[in-house]
Short mmCIF file of C-alpha atoms in Angstrom, two decimals:
data_model
loop_
_atom_site.label_atom_id
_atom_site.label_comp_id
_atom_site.label_asym_id
_atom_site.label_seq_id
_atom_site.Cartn_x
_atom_site.Cartn_y
_atom_site.Cartn_z
CA MET A 1 28.90 15.59 86.43
CA ASN A 2 27.68 18.88 84.93
CA ALA A 3 30.09 21.25 83.18
CA VAL A 4 29.64 24.94 83.88
CA GLU A 5 31.67 27.81 82.41
CA ILE A 6 31.71 31.08 84.33
CA GLU A 7 33.19 34.48 83.71
CA ALA A 8 35.74 35.44 86.36
CA PRO A 9 37.14 38.88 85.51
CA ILE A 10 40.29 40.27 87.11
CA VAL A 11 39.43 42.18 90.29
CA GLY A 12 42.90 42.68 91.80
CA VAL A 13 46.61 42.56 90.89
CA THR A 14 49.62 42.72 93.21
CA VAL A 15 52.72 43.57 91.20
CA TYR A 16 56.18 42.56 92.43
CA PRO A 17 59.46 43.77 90.90
CA ASP A 18 59.61 40.66 88.68
CA ARG A 19 56.10 39.09 88.58
CA ALA A 20 52.48 39.62 89.63
CA ARG A 21 49.73 37.90 91.60
CA VAL A 22 46.36 38.08 89.83
CA THR A 23 42.98 37.64 91.54
CA ARG A 24 39.82 36.72 89.62
CA ARG A 25 36.28 36.36 90.94
CA GLY A 26 33.14 34.92 89.40
CA SER A 27 29.67 33.77 90.54
CA THR A 28 27.23 31.13 89.36
CA ARG A 29 24.16 29.24 90.58
CA LEU A 30 24.76 25.50 90.99
CA ALA A 31 22.15 22.81 91.43
CA ALA A 32 22.71 20.06 93.95
CA GLY A 33 25.37 17.58 92.86
CA GLU A 34 28.87 17.50 91.42
CA HIS A 35 29.96 20.05 88.85
CA ARG A 36 33.04 20.95 86.83
CA VAL A 37 33.38 24.74 86.86
CA ARG A 38 35.58 25.98 84.01
CA VAL A 39 37.40 29.34 83.92
CA ALA A 40 39.10 30.30 80.64
CA PRO A 41 41.04 31.73 78.95
CA LEU A 42 43.92 32.33 81.36
CA PRO A 43 47.53 33.24 80.46
CA LEU A 44 49.53 30.27 79.31
CA GLY A 45 52.49 31.33 81.47
CA LEU A 46 50.72 31.22 84.83
CA ARG A 47 52.64 29.34 87.51
CA ARG A 48 50.56 26.24 88.06
CA ASP A 49 51.94 25.55 91.52
CA SER A 50 50.82 29.04 92.60
CA LEU A 51 47.13 28.56 91.74
CA ARG A 52 44.80 28.83 94.72
CA VAL A 53 41.02 28.43 94.72
CA GLY A 54 38.68 29.81 97.36
CA GLY A 55 35.36 31.53 97.68
CA ARG A 56 32.02 31.40 99.44
CA GLY A 57 29.00 29.17 99.09
CA ALA A 58 27.56 25.84 100.13
CA ALA A 59 30.03 23.74 98.13
CA THR A 60 33.09 21.54 98.61
CA VAL A 61 36.11 21.75 96.30
CA LEU A 62 37.02 18.22 95.13
CA GLY A 63 39.96 19.07 92.89
CA VAL A 64 41.58 21.64 90.60
CA ASP A 65 43.03 20.93 87.14
CA VAL A 66 45.02 23.25 84.88
CA THR A 67 45.16 22.33 81.20
CA THR A 68 46.21 23.95 77.95
CA TRP A 69 43.34 25.12 75.81
CA ARG A 70 43.59 25.78 72.09
CA GLN A 71 41.76 29.03 71.79
CA ALA A 72 39.91 29.63 68.54
CA ARG A 73 41.58 32.44 66.67
CA SER A 74 39.26 35.39 66.96
CA VAL A 75 38.37 37.45 63.90
CA ASP A 76 40.01 40.79 64.39
CA GLY A 77 38.02 43.68 62.92
CA GLN A 78 41.10 45.86 62.62
CA VAL A 79 42.92 43.12 60.70
CA ARG A 80 39.96 42.78 58.33
CA GLU A 81 40.03 46.51 57.67
CA LEU A 82 43.77 46.42 57.02
CA GLU A 83 43.43 43.46 54.64
CA GLN A 84 40.62 45.22 52.78
CA ARG A 85 42.70 48.39 52.51
CA ALA A 86 45.65 46.40 51.20
CA ARG A 87 43.48 44.91 48.45
CA GLU A 88 42.13 48.35 47.53
CA LEU A 89 45.65 49.76 47.31
CA ALA A 90 46.83 46.85 45.18
CA ASP A 91 43.89 47.37 42.78
CA GLU A 92 44.60 51.10 42.59
CA LEU A 93 48.28 50.40 41.89
CA ALA A 94 47.27 48.09 39.04
CA GLY A 95 45.02 50.85 37.66
CA VAL A 96 47.90 53.35 37.83
CA ASP A 97 50.14 50.91 35.92
CA ASP A 98 47.45 50.44 33.24
CA ALA A 99 46.97 54.21 32.86
CA ASP A 100 50.74 54.69 32.59
CA ARG A 101 51.01 52.09 29.80
CA ILE A 102 48.17 53.80 27.93
CA GLU A 103 49.91 57.18 28.22
CA GLU A 104 53.17 55.60 27.07
CA GLN A 105 51.45 54.17 23.98
CA ARG A 106 49.73 57.54 23.35
CA GLY A 107 53.09 59.29 23.44
CA GLN A 108 54.62 56.76 21.04
CA PHE A 109 51.68 57.19 18.66
CA LEU A 110 51.93 60.98 18.70
CA ALA A 111 55.69 60.82 18.12
CA ARG A 112 55.27 58.53 15.08
CA LEU A 113 52.39 60.67 13.80
CA ALA A 114 54.49 63.81 14.03
CA GLU A 115 57.39 62.10 12.27
CA ARG A 116 55.28 60.87 9.37
CA ALA A 117 53.25 64.06 9.08
CA GLY A 118 56.43 66.10 9.01
CA GLY A 119 57.53 64.52 5.72
CA THR A 120 54.07 64.85 4.19
CA TYR A 121 53.74 68.51 5.14
CA ALA A 122 57.25 69.25 3.88
CA ARG A 123 56.42 67.91 0.41
CA ALA A 124 53.05 69.68 0.39
CA LEU A 125 54.65 72.99 1.34
CA ALA A 126 57.28 72.56 -1.34
CA SER A 127 54.64 71.96 -4.00
CA GLY A 128 52.43 74.76 -2.69
CA ASP A 129 49.58 72.39 -1.77
CA ALA A 130 49.61 73.17 1.99
CA ASP A 131 49.01 76.34 3.97
CA PRO A 132 51.84 77.13 6.43
CA ASN A 133 49.29 78.10 9.07
CA ASP A 134 47.78 74.61 8.91
CA VAL A 135 51.22 73.08 9.47
CA VAL A 136 51.81 75.30 12.52
CA THR A 137 48.37 74.46 13.93
CA PHE A 138 49.00 70.73 13.52
CA ALA A 139 52.46 70.93 15.12
CA ASP A 140 51.11 72.92 18.07
CA SER A 141 48.32 70.40 18.56
CA VAL A 142 50.71 67.42 18.60
CA ALA A 143 53.14 69.20 20.94
CA GLY A 144 50.32 70.13 23.33
CA GLN A 145 49.02 66.57 23.44
CA LEU A 146 52.54 65.21 24.06
CA SER A 147 53.08 67.75 26.85
CA ASP A 148 49.76 66.79 28.46
CA SER A 149 50.64 63.11 28.20
CA HIS A 150 54.04 63.63 29.86
CA GLY A 151 52.36 65.62 32.65
CA ARG A 152 49.85 62.83 33.26
CA ARG A 153 52.67 60.27 33.41
CA ARG A 154 54.49 62.37 36.02
CA GLY A 155 51.32 62.55 38.09
CA LEU A 156 50.86 58.79 37.76
CA ALA A 157 54.45 58.24 38.93
CA ARG A 158 53.84 60.36 42.03
CA ARG A 159 50.60 58.51 42.70
CA ARG A 160 52.40 55.16 42.29
CA THR A 161 55.00 56.23 44.90
CA ASP A 162 52.32 57.32 47.38
CA LEU A 163 50.33 54.11 46.94
CA THR A 164 53.45 51.93 47.28
CA GLU A 165 54.43 53.65 50.56
CA GLU A 166 50.90 53.36 51.95
CA LEU A 167 50.70 49.69 50.98
CA ALA A 168 54.02 49.01 52.73
CA ALA A 169 52.76 50.76 55.87
CA VAL A 170 49.54 48.72 55.84
CA GLN A 171 51.56 45.53 55.37
CA ARG A 172 53.74 46.42 58.37
CA GLN A 173 50.63 46.95 60.49
CA LEU A 174 49.29 43.60 59.33
CA ASP A 175 52.56 41.87 60.22
CA ALA A 176 52.56 43.49 63.67
CA ALA A 177 48.93 42.55 64.29
CA SER A 178 49.59 38.98 63.20
CA GLY A 179 52.62 38.80 65.49
CA LYS A 180 50.62 40.02 68.47
CA ARG A 181 47.78 37.58 67.84
CA GLN A 182 49.97 34.52 67.41
CA PRO A 183 50.58 33.73 71.16
CA ASP A 184 46.83 33.96 71.88
CA ARG A 185 46.14 30.72 69.99
CA LEU A 186 47.08 28.73 73.13
CA ALA A 187 45.78 29.57 76.60
CA ALA A 188 45.37 27.93 79.98
CA GLU A 189 42.10 26.90 81.53
CA VAL A 190 41.24 25.98 85.10
CA THR A 191 38.63 23.38 85.93
CA VAL A 192 37.38 23.24 89.53
CA SER A 193 35.47 20.13 90.58
CA VAL A 194 32.91 20.95 93.29
CA ASP A 195 30.17 19.15 95.15
CA ALA A 196 27.48 21.79 95.72
CA ASP A 197 24.13 22.12 97.34
CA ASP A 198 21.49 24.06 95.49
CA ALA A 199 23.13 27.42 96.18
CA GLU A 200 25.02 30.41 94.82
CA LEU A 201 28.81 29.91 94.48
CA ASP A 202 31.27 32.82 94.60
CA LEU A 203 34.57 31.51 93.25
CA GLU A 204 37.97 33.23 93.68
CA LEU A 205 41.17 32.27 91.83
CA THR A 206 44.65 33.64 92.50
CA TYR A 207 47.83 32.79 90.60
CA LEU A 208 51.31 34.14 89.85
CA VAL A 209 52.42 35.15 86.36
CA ASP A 210 55.83 36.11 85.00
CA GLY A 211 56.28 38.95 82.55
CA ALA A 212 55.06 41.65 84.93
CA ARG A 213 57.16 44.23 86.75
CA TRP A 214 57.24 47.63 88.40
CA GLN A 215 60.10 50.00 89.00
CA SER A 216 60.54 53.32 90.74
CA SER A 217 61.08 56.74 89.21
CA TYR A 218 61.27 60.11 90.94
CA ASP A 219 60.86 63.83 90.59
CA LEU A 220 63.19 65.67 93.01
CA ARG A 221 62.27 69.34 93.37
CA LEU A 222 64.29 71.70 95.58
CA VAL A 223 62.48 74.78 96.90
CA ASP A 224 64.39 76.79 99.53
CA ASP A 225 65.72 74.21 102.01
CA THR A 226 63.18 71.47 101.27
CA MET A 227 63.50 68.66 98.75
CA THR A 228 60.11 67.42 97.60
CA VAL A 229 60.45 63.82 96.45
CA THR A 230 57.59 62.53 94.30
CA TRP A 231 57.82 58.76 94.05
CA PHE A 232 56.22 57.09 91.04
CA GLY A 233 55.69 53.41 90.29
CA LEU A 234 56.03 52.47 86.61
CA VAL A 235 54.00 49.32 85.96
CA SER A 236 54.34 47.28 82.77
CA GLN A 237 53.45 43.76 81.77
CA ASP A 238 53.34 41.39 78.83
CA THR A 239 51.72 38.40 80.49
CA GLY A 240 49.24 37.76 77.70
CA GLU A 241 46.19 39.18 79.49
CA ASP A 242 45.15 42.81 79.85
CA TRP A 243 44.54 44.12 83.35
CA PRO A 244 41.43 46.31 83.61
CA GLU A 245 40.99 49.08 86.16
CA CYS A 246 40.99 47.10 89.37
CA VAL A 247 42.60 47.01 92.81
CA LEU A 248 46.27 47.46 91.90
CA GLN A 249 48.95 47.03 94.56
CA LEU A 250 52.72 47.46 94.27
CA SER A 251 54.81 45.29 96.57
CA THR A 252 58.51 45.68 97.34
CA ALA A 253 58.78 41.95 98.17
CA ARG A 254 61.04 39.86 95.96
CA PRO A 255 59.63 36.31 95.86
CA ALA A 256 62.52 35.03 93.75
CA ALA A 257 65.05 36.10 96.40
CA ALA A 258 63.15 34.53 99.31
CA ALA A 259 63.83 30.89 98.46
CA GLY A 260 66.37 30.37 101.24
CA VAL A 261 69.13 31.85 103.39
CA PRO A 262 72.64 31.46 101.91
CA GLU A 263 74.77 28.83 103.63
CA LEU A 264 78.51 29.03 104.34
CA SER A 265 80.90 26.48 102.87
CA PRO A 266 84.42 25.63 104.19
CA TRP A 267 87.21 28.10 103.32
CA TYR A 268 90.30 26.04 102.51
CA LEU A 269 93.92 27.27 102.17
CA ASP A 270 96.54 25.22 100.41
CA ARG A 271 99.92 25.69 98.79
CA ILE A 272 100.15 26.35 95.08
CA ARG A 273 100.72 23.15 93.15
CA PRO A 274 102.09 23.29 89.60
CA ALA A 275 99.47 22.50 87.04
CA PRO A 276 100.17 19.61 84.64
CA PRO A 277 101.17 20.70 81.14
CA GLN A 278 98.30 20.91 78.69
CA THR A 279 98.22 20.46 74.98
CA PRO A 280 97.61 23.87 73.43
CA MET A 281 94.24 24.18 71.73
CA PRO A 282 93.39 26.57 68.90
CA ALA A 283 91.70 29.68 70.19
CA ALA A 284 87.99 29.92 69.51
CA SER A 285 86.52 33.08 68.14
CA PHE A 286 83.35 34.50 69.65
CA ASP A 287 81.30 37.52 68.70
CA ARG A 288 81.09 40.02 71.51
CA TRP A 289 77.76 41.59 72.29
CA PRO A 290 77.61 45.01 73.95
CA GLY A 291 76.18 45.61 77.59
CA SER A 292 66.75 56.29 79.19
CA PRO A 293 65.26 63.18 78.86
CA PRO A 294 63.01 63.12 81.67
CA PRO A 295 60.33 65.72 81.16
CA GLY A 296 61.17 69.28 82.10
CA ALA A 297 59.20 71.52 84.33
CA PRO A 298 55.87 72.81 82.96
CA PRO A 299 55.95 76.36 81.67
CA ALA A 300 54.76 79.05 84.01
CA LEU A 301 51.30 80.41 83.36
CA THR A 302 51.50 84.08 82.46
CA GLY A 303 49.14 86.70 81.15
CA GLY A 304 45.45 87.06 81.76
CA ALA A 305 43.60 89.20 84.23
CA ALA A 306 44.80 89.35 87.83
CA ARG A 307 42.81 87.10 90.16
CA SER A 308 41.10 88.86 93.02
CA GLY A 309 40.52 87.38 96.45
CA PRO A 310 42.64 84.97 98.48
CA PRO A 311 45.23 82.85 96.60
CA LEU A 312 44.14 79.41 95.46
CA PRO A 313 45.48 76.45 97.45
CA LYS A 314 48.27 74.37 95.95
CA VAL A 315 47.13 71.41 93.86
CA ARG A 316 47.45 68.19 95.86
CA GLU A 317 48.63 64.87 94.50
CA SER A 318 46.90 61.62 95.39
CA VAL A 319 49.28 59.16 97.00
CA ALA A 320 49.16 55.45 97.68
CA ALA A 321 48.08 53.85 100.92
CA VAL A 322 50.91 51.81 102.43
CA GLU A 323 50.94 48.64 104.46
CA GLN A 324 54.30 47.87 106.09
CA GLY A 325 55.04 44.16 106.37
CA VAL A 326 57.82 42.28 108.14
CA SER A 327 60.32 42.52 105.26
CA ALA A 328 58.47 44.47 102.55
CA ALA A 329 55.88 47.17 101.98
CA THR A 330 52.77 47.10 99.80
CA TYR A 331 51.44 50.28 98.20
CA ARG A 332 47.94 50.75 96.84
CA PRO A 333 47.58 53.73 94.45
CA ALA A 334 44.68 56.07 95.13
CA ARG A 335 43.11 55.52 91.70
CA PRO A 336 42.69 52.36 89.60
CA VAL A 337 45.14 51.89 86.74
CA ALA A 338 44.44 49.76 83.67
CA VAL A 339 47.57 48.02 82.35
CA PRO A 340 47.34 46.36 78.91
CA ALA A 341 49.67 43.48 78.05
CA ASP A 342 51.72 45.48 75.56
CA GLY A 343 54.82 46.20 77.67
CA SER A 344 54.13 49.93 77.92
CA ALA A 345 54.74 51.63 81.28
CA HIS A 346 51.85 53.13 83.26
CA ARG A 347 52.63 55.53 86.10
CA ALA A 348 51.03 55.68 89.52
CA THR A 349 51.98 58.09 92.31
CA ILE A 350 53.18 56.25 95.41
CA ALA A 351 54.22 59.03 97.79
CA VAL A 352 55.09 62.73 97.98
CA LEU A 353 57.73 63.45 100.63
CA ASP A 354 59.06 66.77 101.90
CA LEU A 355 62.61 66.11 103.12
CA PRO A 356 65.05 68.58 104.71
CA ALA A 357 68.00 69.55 102.50
CA LEU A 358 71.36 71.05 103.47
CA LEU A 359 72.81 73.17 100.65
CA ASP A 360 76.47 73.86 99.98
CA HIS A 361 78.86 74.24 97.04
CA VAL A 362 81.66 71.99 95.84
CA THR A 363 84.50 73.07 93.57
CA VAL A 364 87.53 71.23 92.19
CA PRO A 365 89.38 74.10 90.49
CA VAL A 366 92.31 71.93 89.41
CA HIS A 367 89.86 70.42 86.88
CA ALA A 368 87.31 73.20 86.30
CA ALA A 369 86.89 76.70 87.77
CA GLU A 370 83.22 76.06 88.58
CA ALA A 371 81.23 75.72 91.76
CA HIS A 372 78.52 73.04 91.85
CA LEU A 373 75.50 73.44 94.08
CA ARG A 374 74.99 70.32 96.20
CA ALA A 375 72.06 69.24 98.32
CA THR A 376 72.55 66.74 101.12
CA VAL A 377 69.11 65.26 101.82
CA ARG A 378 68.12 63.02 104.72
CA ASN A 379 65.27 60.55 104.30
CA THR A 380 63.15 61.44 107.32
CA SER A 381 60.17 59.40 106.08
CA ALA A 382 59.23 55.83 106.95
CA HIS A 383 59.64 54.74 103.30
CA THR A 384 62.56 52.79 101.89
CA LEU A 385 62.92 54.32 98.43
CA LEU A 386 63.92 51.78 95.80
CA PRO A 387 66.55 52.37 93.09
CA GLY A 388 65.35 54.22 90.02
CA PRO A 389 65.87 57.14 87.63
CA ALA A 390 65.21 60.65 88.96
CA ALA A 391 64.61 64.04 87.36
CA VAL A 392 66.11 66.82 89.46
CA PHE A 393 64.50 70.29 89.50
CA HIS A 394 65.62 73.49 91.22
CA GLY A 395 62.36 75.31 91.65
CA ALA A 396 60.68 75.13 88.24
CA ASP A 397 63.94 74.59 86.34
CA PHE A 398 65.01 71.15 85.24
CA ILE A 399 68.63 70.60 86.27
CA THR A 400 69.72 67.08 85.47
CA ALA A 401 68.81 63.42 85.35
CA THR A 402 70.34 61.08 87.88
CA ARG A 403 69.68 57.72 89.49
CA LEU A 404 68.79 57.17 93.13
CA PRO A 405 70.21 54.15 94.94
CA THR A 406 68.26 52.33 97.61
CA TRP A 407 67.50 55.05 100.15
CA ALA A 408 66.51 53.77 103.59
CA PRO A 409 64.87 55.83 106.36
CA GLY A 410 67.46 57.95 108.17
CA GLU A 411 70.04 57.74 105.37
CA GLU A 412 71.52 60.76 103.61
CA THR A 413 72.16 61.14 99.90
CA GLU A 414 73.91 63.86 97.90
CA LEU A 415 72.38 65.42 94.79
CA ALA A 416 74.25 67.63 92.33
CA LEU A 417 72.13 70.62 91.31
CA GLY A 418 74.32 72.02 88.56
CA VAL A 419 76.85 74.85 88.26
CA ASP A 420 76.17 78.05 90.22
CA ASP A 421 77.77 80.86 88.21
CA ARG A 422 77.21 83.36 91.03
CA LEU A 423 80.01 81.71 92.97
CA ARG A 424 83.28 82.55 91.20
CA VAL A 425 86.39 80.38 91.45
CA GLU A 426 89.87 81.09 90.08
CA ARG A 427 93.05 78.98 90.38
CA LYS A 428 96.36 80.43 89.22
CA LEU A 429 100.01 79.38 89.25
CA ARG A 430 101.70 82.31 91.02
CA ARG A 431 105.28 81.01 91.21
CA ARG A 432 107.44 78.31 89.68
CA ALA A 433 111.20 78.03 90.05
CA ASP A 434 113.60 75.29 88.94
CA THR A 435 116.95 75.45 90.78
CA ARG A 436 120.01 73.33 91.55
CA ALA A 437 121.21 73.02 95.15
CA THR A 438 124.49 74.62 96.11
CA LEU A 439 125.94 71.33 97.34
CA GLY A 440 125.39 67.99 95.69
CA SER A 441 123.43 67.41 92.55
CA THR A 442 119.82 67.49 93.78
CA ARG A 443 117.46 69.55 91.64
CA ARG A 444 114.45 71.37 93.04
CA ARG A 445 111.19 72.63 91.62
CA ASP A 446 109.18 75.09 93.73
CA VAL A 447 105.60 75.98 92.81
CA GLU A 448 102.83 77.97 94.43
CA TYR A 449 99.14 78.12 93.51
CA ARG A 450 96.47 80.55 94.70
CA ILE A 451 92.78 79.78 94.66
CA ASN A 452 90.32 82.66 94.97
CA VAL A 453 86.67 81.99 95.84
CA ALA A 454 84.07 84.81 95.77
CA ASN A 455 80.41 84.61 96.81
CA HIS A 456 78.14 86.76 94.63
CA THR A 457 74.91 85.12 95.81
CA PRO A 458 72.44 87.03 98.02
CA ARG A 459 72.86 84.55 100.87
CA PRO A 460 75.73 83.06 102.89
CA ALA A 461 77.42 80.15 101.15
CA THR A 462 79.36 77.13 102.41
CA VAL A 463 81.99 76.09 99.86
CA GLU A 464 83.98 72.86 99.84
CA VAL A 465 87.23 73.37 97.90
CA ARG A 466 89.10 70.25 96.77
CA ASP A 467 92.68 70.13 95.48
CA GLN A 468 95.66 67.86 95.78
CA LEU A 469 99.41 67.63 96.29
CA PRO A 470 101.56 65.29 94.18
CA VAL A 471 102.51 61.97 95.77
CA SER A 472 105.86 60.38 94.98
CA ARG A 473 106.07 56.76 93.90
CA ASP A 474 109.88 56.70 93.80
CA GLU A 475 112.41 57.37 96.55
CA ALA A 476 114.44 59.53 94.14
CA VAL A 477 111.47 61.96 93.87
CA VAL A 478 110.64 63.72 97.15
CA VAL A 479 107.79 66.17 97.84
CA ARG A 480 108.64 68.57 100.70
CA GLU A 481 107.56 71.64 102.63
CA PRO A 482 103.97 72.20 101.61
CA THR A 483 102.61 75.68 102.23
CA LEU A 484 98.90 75.45 102.93
CA THR A 485 97.16 78.65 104.01
CA PRO A 486 94.67 78.33 105.57
CA PRO A 487 95.22 74.74 106.74
CA PRO A 488 92.84 72.28 105.06
CA ALA A 489 90.06 70.68 107.05
CA GLU A 490 90.97 67.25 105.68
CA ARG A 491 94.09 65.71 104.18
CA THR A 492 94.57 62.13 102.96
CA GLU A 493 97.65 60.01 102.37
CA LEU A 494 97.04 60.35 98.63
CA GLY A 495 97.56 64.11 98.85
CA GLU A 496 93.88 65.03 98.59
CA LEU A 497 93.08 68.32 100.36
CA THR A 498 89.68 69.68 101.41
CA TRP A 499 88.91 73.19 102.67
CA ARG A 500 85.47 74.20 103.94
CA LEU A 501 84.85 77.92 103.65
CA ARG A 502 81.94 80.01 104.94
CA LEU A 503 81.43 83.13 102.85
CA ALA A 504 78.99 85.98 103.47
CA PRO A 505 77.24 87.62 100.49
CA GLY A 506 79.86 89.59 98.52
CA GLU A 507 82.76 88.09 100.49
CA SER A 508 85.83 86.44 98.91
CA THR A 509 88.79 84.51 100.30
CA GLU A 510 92.07 83.10 99.06
CA ILE A 511 93.84 79.74 99.52
CA THR A 512 97.60 79.43 99.03
CA MET A 513 99.07 76.02 98.20
CA GLY A 514 102.83 75.65 97.68
CA PHE A 515 105.28 72.71 97.67
CA ARG A 516 108.77 71.66 96.56
CA VAL A 517 109.78 68.62 94.49
CA GLU A 518 113.37 67.35 94.85
CA LEU A 519 114.91 65.13 92.17
CA ALA A 520 118.02 63.00 92.56
CA LYS A 521 120.83 63.16 90.02
CA GLY A 522 119.90 61.94 86.57
CA ILE A 523 116.20 61.56 87.35
CA GLU A 524 113.64 62.91 84.88
CA LEU A 525 110.26 63.84 86.36
CA ALA A 526 107.16 62.05 85.01
CA GLY A 527 103.54 62.89 85.74
CA TRP A 528 104.00 66.63 86.23
CA ARG A 529 101.09 68.90 85.46
CA GLU A 530 100.38 72.55 85.94
#
């Protein structure tokens, strides 16, 4: 049986939320007879039960084997360069240390020379045998040489620091490169036994690998009454093999969750039975372990000469082709994307959707006298948008970062678009009175609040105002006679009130909210707030 090794590069990858299906293809010419066709190296973590072999050609597949292959450690040119640089730096550091010791010895020699010469010159000057100018010249010469030596030692110290830092950086790069290369020493190989005629064989392998994933992210841009949703797929993988530019597909299917339908088990009721006493055990001590700014809008292009002629069309974005399945969708980006096995995320545009948005304002003046612009957006597309982070823009301005839940066709979602300072809100306590009833000993507290809302925007505004009445949790504390003008549109049993106001540009309105709290004798009120 002849052994043949063929190259079968990656030609397609389908990425699921938690794994990927990889397709490889290769061709070879086989003589008549039985052959063992070997494909290697493959990622060690491939799921062996997922391997499928197919293809075209006048041949019969007799069997498929998957084995572990000890891959010869390749000589990495970058590692060689780093090791060479580390040796050069170490040699240069040794040279700096030698030069510093020489300068240190020079300084010691000059200091001893100056000390000895000082006594000699002193005696010579006293006896008149030396010229004072010669003494000054000698002293200046020694001082200059000492100063130069100290300067050279300072320069050597700086050079030693620079070399030490560079050597540490090179060593870190070497450690990282060694860590990345370590898993590649073992790989998988597939051997396909075939009985072929004298013909060309086109072989195709598909298999599942863990360590691959994709997740959704979004840009949400509001312009007038339209929310443009740009859906991105962020693909990353650390499967042990790099994916070249090939046919890349993103699938919403979840193979891990499709193993079976949950089954019901009996639901039993019983009376509580006392537990037998247990011998107390000493408590064990455990350490407790704890549980991503999106880019802003690009700056506007200003300046330059005015463009003549008709305006240029808006730049279009390429989107993915979609194939809707029974329970999942598969998206194929318009351009190939290469994804190396380094865990970094690579972005592909899946879809650009223009969805209708209904704008209004929401204010809760009891907490903050601010009005928040809100967009209620309906998913009118055929896409089920998956959970993921989203950057929200109002026109060209970045507003906030949020997270979208699963958003099915026909569903609505609410997006906060930040504070709108053109809509002014004020809440004031207009009256408060504490009195005692004429008969009995019941005490009363009467309060009245007024909320003023003014629209200073150039367009009509719908404002949802939220406030609340206190709710008693004790029969000795009674809340009575609320004054609510105008009546709220909604009121809950927990005292939550909602008004919906429609204000024209420049228009303002006022809400009055008053109530009375009655306290029985000897009762002190808890939970009060202004």
